PDB file of C-alpha atoms in Angstrom:
ATOM      1  CA  MET T 229       0.000   0.000   0.000  1.00  0.00           C
ATOM      2  CA  VAL T 230       1.359   3.405  -0.975  1.00  0.00           C
ATOM      3  CA  PHE T 231       0.099   6.933  -0.414  1.00  0.00           C
ATOM      4  CA  LYS T 232       0.889   8.858  -3.600  1.00  0.00           C
ATOM      5  CA  LEU T 233       1.460  12.467  -2.718  1.00  0.00           C
ATOM      6  CA  SER T 234      -0.359  15.191  -4.550  1.00  0.00           C
ATOM      7  CA  PRO T 235       1.914  17.003  -7.046  1.00  0.00           C
ATOM      8  CA  ARG T 236       1.179  20.138  -5.040  1.00  0.00           C
ATOM      9  CA  CYS T 237       3.219  18.784  -2.143  1.00  0.00           C
ATOM     10  CA  PRO T 238       6.764  20.214  -2.205  1.00  0.00           C
ATOM     11  CA  GLY T 239       8.086  16.824  -1.109  1.00  0.00           C
ATOM     12  CA  ALA T 240       6.282  14.810  -3.765  1.00  0.00           C
ATOM     13  CA  ARG T 241       9.441  14.178  -5.758  1.00  0.00           C
ATOM     14  CA  ASN T 242      11.691  13.616  -2.788  1.00  0.00           C
ATOM     15  CA  PRO T 243      11.830   9.949  -1.660  1.00  0.00           C
ATOM     16  CA  GLY T 244      13.234  11.035   1.673  1.00  0.00           C
ATOM     17  CA  HIS T 245      10.492  13.565   2.414  1.00  0.00           C
ATOM     18  CA  PRO T 246       8.881  12.793   5.817  1.00  0.00           C
ATOM     19  CA  CYS T 247       5.405  13.100   4.344  1.00  0.00           C
ATOM     20  CA  ARG T 248       5.885  10.137   1.963  1.00  0.00           C
ATOM     21  CA  LEU T 249       3.688   7.538   3.607  1.00  0.00           C
ATOM     22  CA  THR T 250       4.616   4.059   2.423  1.00  0.00           C
ATOM     23  CA  LYS T 251       4.128   0.532   3.584  1.00  0.00           C
ATOM     24  CA  SER T 252       7.605   0.474   5.071  1.00  0.00           C
ATOM     25  CA  ALA T 253       8.171   0.310   8.816  1.00  0.00           C
ATOM     26  CA  ALA T 254       6.102   2.542  11.099  1.00  0.00           C
ATOM     27  CA  ASN T 255       4.914   4.851   8.330  1.00  0.00           C
ATOM     28  CA  GLU T 256       2.172   2.381   7.431  1.00  0.00           C
ATOM     29  CA  LYS T 257       0.599   2.975  10.832  1.00  0.00           C
ATOM     30  CA  VAL T 258       0.639   6.721  10.266  1.00  0.00           C
ATOM     31  CA  ALA T 259      -0.956   6.195   6.865  1.00  0.00           C
ATOM     32  CA  LEU T 260      -3.681   4.011   8.353  1.00  0.00           C
ATOM     33  CA  GLN T 261      -4.410   6.566  11.063  1.00  0.00           C
ATOM     34  CA  ALA T 262      -4.799   9.307   8.466  1.00  0.00           C
ATOM     35  CA  LEU T 263      -6.966   7.121   6.215  1.00  0.00           C
ATOM     36  CA  LYS T 264      -9.257   6.056   9.046  1.00  0.00           C
ATOM     37  CA  ALA T 265      -9.622   9.648  10.264  1.00  0.00           C
ATOM     38  CA  SER T 266     -10.690  10.716   6.746  1.00  0.00           C
ATOM     39  CA  ASP T 267     -13.062   7.778   6.159  1.00  0.00           C
ATOM     40  CA  TRP T 268     -10.616   6.279   3.639  1.00  0.00           C
ATOM     41  CA  HIS T 269     -10.562   9.272   1.282  1.00  0.00           C
ATOM     42  CA  LEU T 270      -7.048   9.963   0.013  1.00  0.00           C
ATOM     43  CA  GLU T 271      -7.397  13.731  -0.322  1.00  0.00           C
ATOM     44  CA  GLY T 272      -8.904  13.894   3.143  1.00  0.00           C
ATOM     45  CA  ALA T 273      -6.096  11.731   4.478  1.00  0.00           C
ATOM     46  CA  PHE T 274      -3.505  14.198   3.214  1.00  0.00           C
ATOM     47  CA  ASP T 275      -5.460  17.124   4.660  1.00  0.00           C
ATOM     48  CA  PHE T 276      -5.651  15.314   7.992  1.00  0.00           C
ATOM     49  CA  PHE T 277      -1.948  14.491   7.940  1.00  0.00           C
ATOM     50  CA  TYR T 278      -0.865  18.068   7.237  1.00  0.00           C
ATOM     51  CA  SER T 279      -3.292  19.520   9.784  1.00  0.00           C
ATOM     52  CA  GLN T 280      -2.134  17.133  12.526  1.00  0.00           C
ATOM     53  CA  PRO T 281       1.586  17.750  12.982  1.00  0.00           C
ATOM     54  CA  GLN T 282       1.393  16.054  16.359  1.00  0.00           C
ATOM     55  CA  ILE T 283       0.285  12.746  14.841  1.00  0.00           C
ATOM     56  CA  SER T 284       2.421   9.961  16.152  1.00  0.00           C
ATOM     57  CA  VAL T 285       2.725   6.256  15.590  1.00  0.00           C
ATOM     58  CA  VAL T 286       0.737   4.284  18.132  1.00  0.00           C
ATOM     59  CA  ASN T 287       0.808   0.578  18.848  1.00  0.00           C
ATOM     60  CA  THR T 288      -2.628  -0.857  18.092  1.00  0.00           C
ATOM     61  CA  ARG T 289      -2.093  -3.786  20.438  1.00  0.00           C
ATOM     62  CA  HIS T 290      -1.332  -1.364  23.255  1.00  0.00           C
ATOM     63  CA  LEU T 291      -4.574   0.487  22.506  1.00  0.00           C
ATOM     64  CA  GLU T 292      -6.535  -2.752  22.719  1.00  0.00           C
ATOM     65  CA  ASP T 293      -4.839  -3.567  26.025  1.00  0.00           C
ATOM     66  CA  ILE T 294      -5.734  -0.153  27.443  1.00  0.00           C
ATOM     67  CA  PHE T 295      -9.370  -0.533  26.389  1.00  0.00           C
ATOM     68  CA  ASN T 296      -9.585  -4.030  27.859  1.00  0.00           C
ATOM     69  CA  ARG T 297      -8.179  -2.728  31.146  1.00  0.00           C
ATOM     70  CA  TYR T 298     -11.174  -0.421  31.636  1.00  0.00           C
ATOM     71  CA  LYS T 299     -14.055  -2.150  29.865  1.00  0.00           C
ATOM     72  CA  GLU T 300     -16.873  -3.921  31.672  1.00  0.00           C
ATOM     73  CA  PRO T 301     -16.274  -7.644  32.313  1.00  0.00           C
ATOM     74  CA  ASP T 302     -19.479  -8.663  30.523  1.00  0.00           C
ATOM     75  CA  SER T 303     -19.693  -5.900  27.914  1.00  0.00           C
ATOM     76  CA  ASP T 304     -17.487  -4.440  25.193  1.00  0.00           C
ATOM     77  CA  MET T 305     -17.976  -0.966  26.662  1.00  0.00           C
ATOM     78  CA  ILE T 306     -16.209   1.283  29.128  1.00  0.00           C
ATOM     79  CA  MET T 307     -18.860   2.459  31.590  1.00  0.00           C
ATOM     80  CA  VAL T 308     -18.905   4.637  34.704  1.00  0.00           C
ATOM     81  CA  GLU T 309     -16.652   2.399  36.797  1.00  0.00           C
ATOM     82  CA  GLY T 310     -14.080   2.132  34.016  1.00  0.00           C
ATOM     83  CA  VAL T 311     -14.123   5.878  33.384  1.00  0.00           C
ATOM     84  CA  SER T 312     -13.582   6.443  37.108  1.00  0.00           C
ATOM     85  CA  GLN T 313     -10.570   4.112  37.080  1.00  0.00           C
ATOM     86  CA  LEU T 314      -9.215   5.840  33.974  1.00  0.00           C
ATOM     87  CA  CYS T 315      -9.465   9.185  35.761  1.00  0.00           C
ATOM     88  CA  ASN T 316      -7.595   7.741  38.737  1.00  0.00           C
ATOM     89  CA  ASP T 317      -4.830   6.479  36.469  1.00  0.00           C
ATOM     90  CA  LEU T 318      -4.644   9.825  34.654  1.00  0.00           C
ATOM     91  CA  GLN T 319      -4.666  11.593  38.027  1.00  0.00           C
ATOM     92  CA  VAL T 320      -7.554  13.874  37.088  1.00  0.00           C
ATOM     93  CA  ASP T 321     -10.887  14.537  38.754  1.00  0.00           C
ATOM     94  CA  PRO T 322     -13.822  13.044  36.797  1.00  0.00           C
ATOM     95  CA  GLN T 323     -15.342  16.542  36.826  1.00  0.00           C
ATOM     96  CA  ASP T 324     -12.230  18.076  35.231  1.00  0.00           C
ATOM     97  CA  ILE T 325     -13.110  19.702  31.907  1.00  0.00           C
ATOM     98  CA  VAL T 326     -10.219  17.865  30.261  1.00  0.00           C
ATOM     99  CA  MET T 327     -12.423  14.753  30.376  1.00  0.00           C
ATOM    100  CA  LEU T 328     -14.887  16.583  28.122  1.00  0.00           C
ATOM    101  CA  VAL T 329     -12.052  17.400  25.715  1.00  0.00           C
ATOM    102  CA  ILE T 330     -11.002  13.740  25.731  1.00  0.00           C
ATOM    103  CA  SER T 331     -14.592  12.636  25.048  1.00  0.00           C
ATOM    104  CA  TRP T 332     -14.723  15.097  22.157  1.00  0.00           C
ATOM    105  CA  HIS T 333     -11.593  13.565  20.661  1.00  0.00           C
ATOM    106  CA  MET T 334     -13.168  10.146  21.070  1.00  0.00           C
ATOM    107  CA  LYS T 335     -16.434  11.342  19.504  1.00  0.00           C
ATOM    108  CA  ALA T 336     -18.244   9.694  22.391  1.00  0.00           C
ATOM    109  CA  ALA T 337     -22.010   9.508  21.966  1.00  0.00           C
ATOM    110  CA  THR T 338     -22.816   9.422  25.674  1.00  0.00           C
ATOM    111  CA  MET T 339     -21.323  10.838  28.852  1.00  0.00           C
ATOM    112  CA  CYS T 340     -19.293   8.335  30.899  1.00  0.00           C
ATOM    113  CA  GLU T 341     -19.425   5.692  28.176  1.00  0.00           C
ATOM    114  CA  PHE T 342     -16.946   4.687  25.482  1.00  0.00           C
ATOM    115  CA  THR T 343     -17.370   2.032  22.834  1.00  0.00           C
ATOM    116  CA  ARG T 344     -14.255   0.184  21.681  1.00  0.00           C
ATOM    117  CA  GLN T 345     -14.258   2.141  18.422  1.00  0.00           C
ATOM    118  CA  GLU T 346     -14.693   5.495  20.179  1.00  0.00           C
ATOM    119  CA  PHE T 347     -11.972   4.848  22.741  1.00  0.00           C
ATOM    120  CA  ILE T 348      -9.323   3.407  20.430  1.00  0.00           C
ATOM    121  CA  GLY T 349     -10.078   5.962  17.712  1.00  0.00           C
ATOM    122  CA  GLY T 350      -9.762   8.739  20.273  1.00  0.00           C
ATOM    123  CA  LEU T 351      -6.386   7.528  21.507  1.00  0.00           C
ATOM    124  CA  GLN T 352      -5.203   7.360  17.897  1.00  0.00           C
ATOM    125  CA  SER T 353      -6.420  10.925  17.336  1.00  0.00           C
ATOM    126  CA  ILE T 354      -4.636  12.133  20.463  1.00  0.00           C
ATOM    127  CA  GLY T 355      -1.549  10.110  19.492  1.00  0.00           C
ATOM    128  CA  VAL T 356      -0.934   8.043  22.617  1.00  0.00           C
ATOM    129  CA  ASP T 357      -0.626   4.327  23.292  1.00  0.00           C
ATOM    130  CA  SER T 358       0.077   4.253  27.022  1.00  0.00           C
ATOM    131  CA  ILE T 359      -1.387   5.808  30.138  1.00  0.00           C
ATOM    132  CA  GLU T 360       1.925   7.571  30.788  1.00  0.00           C
ATOM    133  CA  LYS T 361       1.830   9.232  27.358  1.00  0.00           C
ATOM    134  CA  PHE T 362      -1.864   9.996  27.838  1.00  0.00           C
ATOM    135  CA  ARG T 363      -1.122  11.716  31.136  1.00  0.00           C
ATOM    136  CA  GLY T 364       1.605  13.722  29.468  1.00  0.00           C
ATOM    137  CA  LYS T 365      -0.875  14.982  26.846  1.00  0.00           C
ATOM    138  CA  LEU T 366      -3.318  16.415  29.373  1.00  0.00           C
ATOM    139  CA  PRO T 367      -1.850  19.950  29.426  1.00  0.00           C
ATOM    140  CA  SER T 368      -2.044  20.249  25.630  1.00  0.00           C
ATOM    141  CA  LEU T 369      -5.562  18.791  25.612  1.00  0.00           C
ATOM    142  CA  ARG T 370      -6.671  21.328  28.199  1.00  0.00           C
ATOM    143  CA  ALA T 371      -5.006  24.119  26.213  1.00  0.00           C
ATOM    144  CA  GLU T 372      -7.230  23.318  23.220  1.00  0.00           C
ATOM    145  CA  LEU T 373     -10.045  25.129  25.041  1.00  0.00           C
ATOM    146  CA  LYS T 374      -8.189  28.403  24.452  1.00  0.00           C
ATOM    147  CA  ASP T 375      -8.646  27.998  20.701  1.00  0.00           C
ATOM    148  CA  ASP T 376     -11.944  29.686  19.770  1.00  0.00           C
ATOM    149  CA  ASN T 377     -12.795  27.253  16.983  1.00  0.00           C
ATOM    150  CA  LYS T 378     -12.071  24.178  19.084  1.00  0.00           C
ATOM    151  CA  PHE T 379     -13.948  25.657  22.031  1.00  0.00           C
ATOM    152  CA  ARG T 380     -17.002  26.124  19.808  1.00  0.00           C
ATOM    153  CA  GLU T 381     -16.751  22.521  18.582  1.00  0.00           C
ATOM    154  CA  ILE T 382     -16.359  21.183  22.116  1.00  0.00           C
ATOM    155  CA  TYR T 383     -19.217  23.381  23.350  1.00  0.00           C
ATOM    156  CA  ASN T 384     -21.588  22.125  20.623  1.00  0.00           C
ATOM    157  CA  PHE T 385     -20.444  18.547  21.174  1.00  0.00           C
ATOM    158  CA  ALA T 386     -21.224  18.831  24.901  1.00  0.00           C
ATOM    159  CA  PHE T 387     -24.960  19.318  24.282  1.00  0.00           C
ATOM    160  CA  THR T 388     -25.439  15.945  22.581  1.00  0.00           C
ATOM    161  CA  TRP T 389     -22.891  14.192  24.778  1.00  0.00           C
ATOM    162  CA  ALA T 390     -24.570  15.257  28.026  1.00  0.00           C
ATOM    163  CA  ARG T 391     -28.179  14.554  27.002  1.00  0.00           C
ATOM    164  CA  GLU T 392     -30.099  11.632  28.396  1.00  0.00           C
ATOM    165  CA  LYS T 393     -30.488   8.911  25.790  1.00  0.00           C
ATOM    166  CA  GLY T 394     -33.554   9.427  23.635  1.00  0.00           C
ATOM    167  CA  GLN T 395     -34.043  13.077  24.683  1.00  0.00           C
ATOM    168  CA  LYS T 396     -33.927  16.050  22.307  1.00  0.00           C
ATOM    169  CA  SER T 397     -33.334  18.614  25.042  1.00  0.00           C
ATOM    170  CA  LEU T 398     -30.844  18.868  27.872  1.00  0.00           C
ATOM    171  CA  SER T 399     -32.137  18.741  31.429  1.00  0.00           C
ATOM    172  CA  LEU T 400     -31.805  22.078  33.206  1.00  0.00           C
ATOM    173  CA  GLU T 401     -29.641  20.664  35.994  1.00  0.00           C
ATOM    174  CA  THR T 402     -27.233  19.104  33.513  1.00  0.00           C
ATOM    175  CA  ALA T 403     -27.174  22.202  31.306  1.00  0.00           C
ATOM    176  CA  ILE T 404     -26.303  24.438  34.257  1.00  0.00           C
ATOM    177  CA  GLY T 405     -23.525  22.070  35.300  1.00  0.00           C
ATOM    178  CA  MET T 406     -22.094  22.048  31.781  1.00  0.00           C
ATOM    179  CA  TRP T 407     -22.284  25.829  31.464  1.00  0.00           C
ATOM    180  CA  GLN T 408     -20.517  26.271  34.778  1.00  0.00           C
ATOM    181  CA  LEU T 409     -17.799  23.919  33.571  1.00  0.00           C
ATOM    182  CA  LEU T 410     -17.398  25.475  30.121  1.00  0.00           C
ATOM    183  CA  PHE T 411     -17.773  29.168  30.876  1.00  0.00           C
ATOM    184  CA  ALA T 412     -15.485  28.988  33.873  1.00  0.00           C
ATOM    185  CA  GLU T 413     -12.814  28.701  31.164  1.00  0.00           C
ATOM    186  CA  ARG T 414     -14.003  31.980  29.630  1.00  0.00           C
ATOM    187  CA  ASN T 415     -14.644  33.880  32.872  1.00  0.00           C
ATOM    188  CA  TRP T 416     -18.103  35.047  31.756  1.00  0.00           C
ATOM    189  CA  PRO T 417     -19.159  37.572  34.420  1.00  0.00           C
ATOM    190  CA  LEU T 418     -22.893  36.908  33.962  1.00  0.00           C
ATOM    191  CA  LEU T 419     -22.665  33.140  34.455  1.00  0.00           C
ATOM    192  CA  ASP T 420     -24.018  33.065  38.014  1.00  0.00           C
ATOM    193  CA  HIS T 421     -26.864  35.421  37.076  1.00  0.00           C
ATOM    194  CA  TRP T 422     -27.748  33.232  34.093  1.00  0.00           C
ATOM    195  CA  CYS T 423     -27.906  30.076  36.193  1.00  0.00           C
ATOM    196  CA  GLN T 424     -29.962  31.783  38.894  1.00  0.00           C
ATOM    197  CA  PHE T 425     -32.336  33.201  36.272  1.00  0.00           C
ATOM    198  CA  LEU T 426     -32.926  29.766  34.779  1.00  0.00           C
ATOM    199  CA  GLN T 427     -33.718  28.252  38.162  1.00  0.00           C
ATOM    200  CA  VAL T 428     -36.073  31.063  39.155  1.00  0.00           C
ATOM    201  CA  ARG T 429     -37.804  31.896  35.889  1.00  0.00           C
ATOM    202  CA  HIS T 430     -37.396  28.950  33.529  1.00  0.00           C
ATOM    203  CA  ASN T 431     -37.048  25.632  35.331  1.00  0.00           C
ATOM    204  CA  LYS T 432     -37.391  23.640  32.089  1.00  0.00           C
ATOM    205  CA  ALA T 433     -35.127  21.629  29.802  1.00  0.00           C
ATOM    206  CA  ILE T 434     -32.794  23.513  27.453  1.00  0.00           C
ATOM    207  CA  SER T 435     -33.215  23.274  23.686  1.00  0.00           C
ATOM    208  CA  ARG T 436     -30.334  22.948  21.240  1.00  0.00           C
ATOM    209  CA  ASP T 437     -31.143  26.403  19.839  1.00  0.00           C
ATOM    210  CA  THR T 438     -30.889  28.056  23.254  1.00  0.00           C
ATOM    211  CA  TRP T 439     -27.658  26.175  23.935  1.00  0.00           C
ATOM    212  CA  ALA T 440     -26.085  27.346  20.665  1.00  0.00           C
ATOM    213  CA  GLN T 441     -27.350  30.924  20.872  1.00  0.00           C
ATOM    214  CA  LEU T 442     -26.051  31.429  24.401  1.00  0.00           C
ATOM    215  CA  LEU T 443     -22.513  30.932  23.148  1.00  0.00           C
ATOM    216  CA  GLU T 444     -23.111  33.638  20.522  1.00  0.00           C
ATOM    217  CA  PHE T 445     -24.492  35.893  23.250  1.00  0.00           C
ATOM    218  CA  VAL T 446     -21.431  35.333  25.442  1.00  0.00           C
ATOM    219  CA  LYS T 447     -19.035  35.935  22.544  1.00  0.00           C
ATOM    220  CA  THR T 448     -20.706  39.037  21.100  1.00  0.00           C
ATOM    221  CA  ILE T 449     -22.571  40.893  23.874  1.00  0.00           C
ATOM    222  CA  ASP T 450     -20.547  42.805  26.432  1.00  0.00           C
ATOM    223  CA  PRO T 451     -21.373  42.230  30.133  1.00  0.00           C
ATOM    224  CA  GLN T 452     -22.974  45.681  30.419  1.00  0.00           C
ATOM    225  CA  LEU T 453     -25.303  44.836  27.501  1.00  0.00           C
ATOM    226  CA  SER T 454     -24.396  48.089  25.767  1.00  0.00           C
ATOM    227  CA  ASN T 455     -24.463  46.417  22.352  1.00  0.00           C
ATOM    228  CA  TYR T 456     -27.531  44.260  22.966  1.00  0.00           C
ATOM    229  CA  ASP T 457     -30.266  44.871  20.368  1.00  0.00           C
ATOM    230  CA  ASP T 458     -33.757  44.458  21.814  1.00  0.00           C
ATOM    231  CA  GLU T 459     -35.022  43.837  18.293  1.00  0.00           C
ATOM    232  CA  GLY T 460     -32.376  41.232  17.525  1.00  0.00           C
ATOM    233  CA  ALA T 461     -33.187  37.622  16.685  1.00  0.00           C
ATOM    234  CA  TRP T 462     -32.274  36.176  20.070  1.00  0.00           C
ATOM    235  CA  PRO T 463     -34.257  33.271  21.565  1.00  0.00           C
ATOM    236  CA  TYR T 464     -37.012  34.426  23.894  1.00  0.00           C
ATOM    237  CA  LEU T 465     -35.142  32.979  26.868  1.00  0.00           C
ATOM    238  CA  ILE T 466     -32.165  35.270  26.287  1.00  0.00           C
ATOM    239  CA  ASP T 467     -34.497  38.266  25.857  1.00  0.00           C
ATOM    240  CA  GLU T 468     -36.086  37.364  29.194  1.00  0.00           C
ATOM    241  CA  PHE T 469     -32.653  37.064  30.756  1.00  0.00           C
ATOM    242  CA  VAL T 470     -31.765  40.591  29.678  1.00  0.00           C
ATOM    243  CA  GLU T 471     -35.060  41.842  31.164  1.00  0.00           C
ATOM    244  CA  TYR T 472     -34.302  39.947  34.374  1.00  0.00           C
ATOM    245  CA  LEU T 473     -30.876  41.598  34.637  1.00  0.00           C
ATOM    246  CA  THR T 474     -32.212  45.109  34.135  1.00  0.00           C
ATOM    247  CA  GLU T 475     -35.369  44.720  36.251  1.00  0.00           C
ATOM    248  CA  ASN T 476     -33.331  43.494  39.224  1.00  0.00           C
ATOM    249  CA  GLY T 477     -30.626  46.123  38.818  1.00  0.00           C
ATOM    250  CA  LEU T 478     -27.989  43.460  38.213  1.00  0.00           C
ATOM    251  CA  VAL T 479     -26.698  45.314  35.153  1.00  0.00           C
ATOM    252  CA  GLN T 480     -26.869  49.012  34.384  1.00  0.00           C
ATOM    253  CA  ARG T 481     -27.288  49.086  30.642  1.00  0.00           C
ATOM    254  CA  LYS T 482     -25.253  51.680  28.778  1.00  0.00           C
ATOM    255  CA  ARG T 483     -26.910  52.550  25.509  1.00  0.00           C
TER     256      ARG T 483
END
């Protein structure tokens, strides 16, 4: 099996170029990782390879061993107990936001659960094949939250990940917990007011639209609401939140 480089690649004619992915030695594993990540499309594999400079060769057998260490005895899944043990081995609190980042890399469908495919694919994406290497990656994984684009992806992922199975909306209690976790990273000054407002005035599940629009509100509206447009196309819940802030003197709007 050979990856033929696009003629656009400056190393296409150089047999020694590091981006020539051939069947020889460890490069085959790198090629397979890139192909799997791009659903076996060659062009996508090259895009993935060039956009992932941190990609490293991982030992598939080691990945299987790690999964088997944490999976349920009678199921091919890692469940709550296994996730808890993984956190112990990584020396992180289960409530640490880095576990959300890890779940995002693994494309996990459900909180505190990993299928074999999700877990092994996630470790390949992160580029680790041992708990020691995994632990060493935690600072860089946590730092991904500082990237606006990745933060948006992780934020949107969190809605589906944290939902109860079969539900379209996110329970209010869970949504508040997730917002407190996510926006603590962004130091949003209105976070406590938002959570209190929801508990006092709303007390219902949170829709995907409200979840998505709140991030836009946080990113674009200043804490004094000076640039908030009352006629804007915000969800009614955000409009009510602004009214709640002004009615209770929590924010002095500067127009």
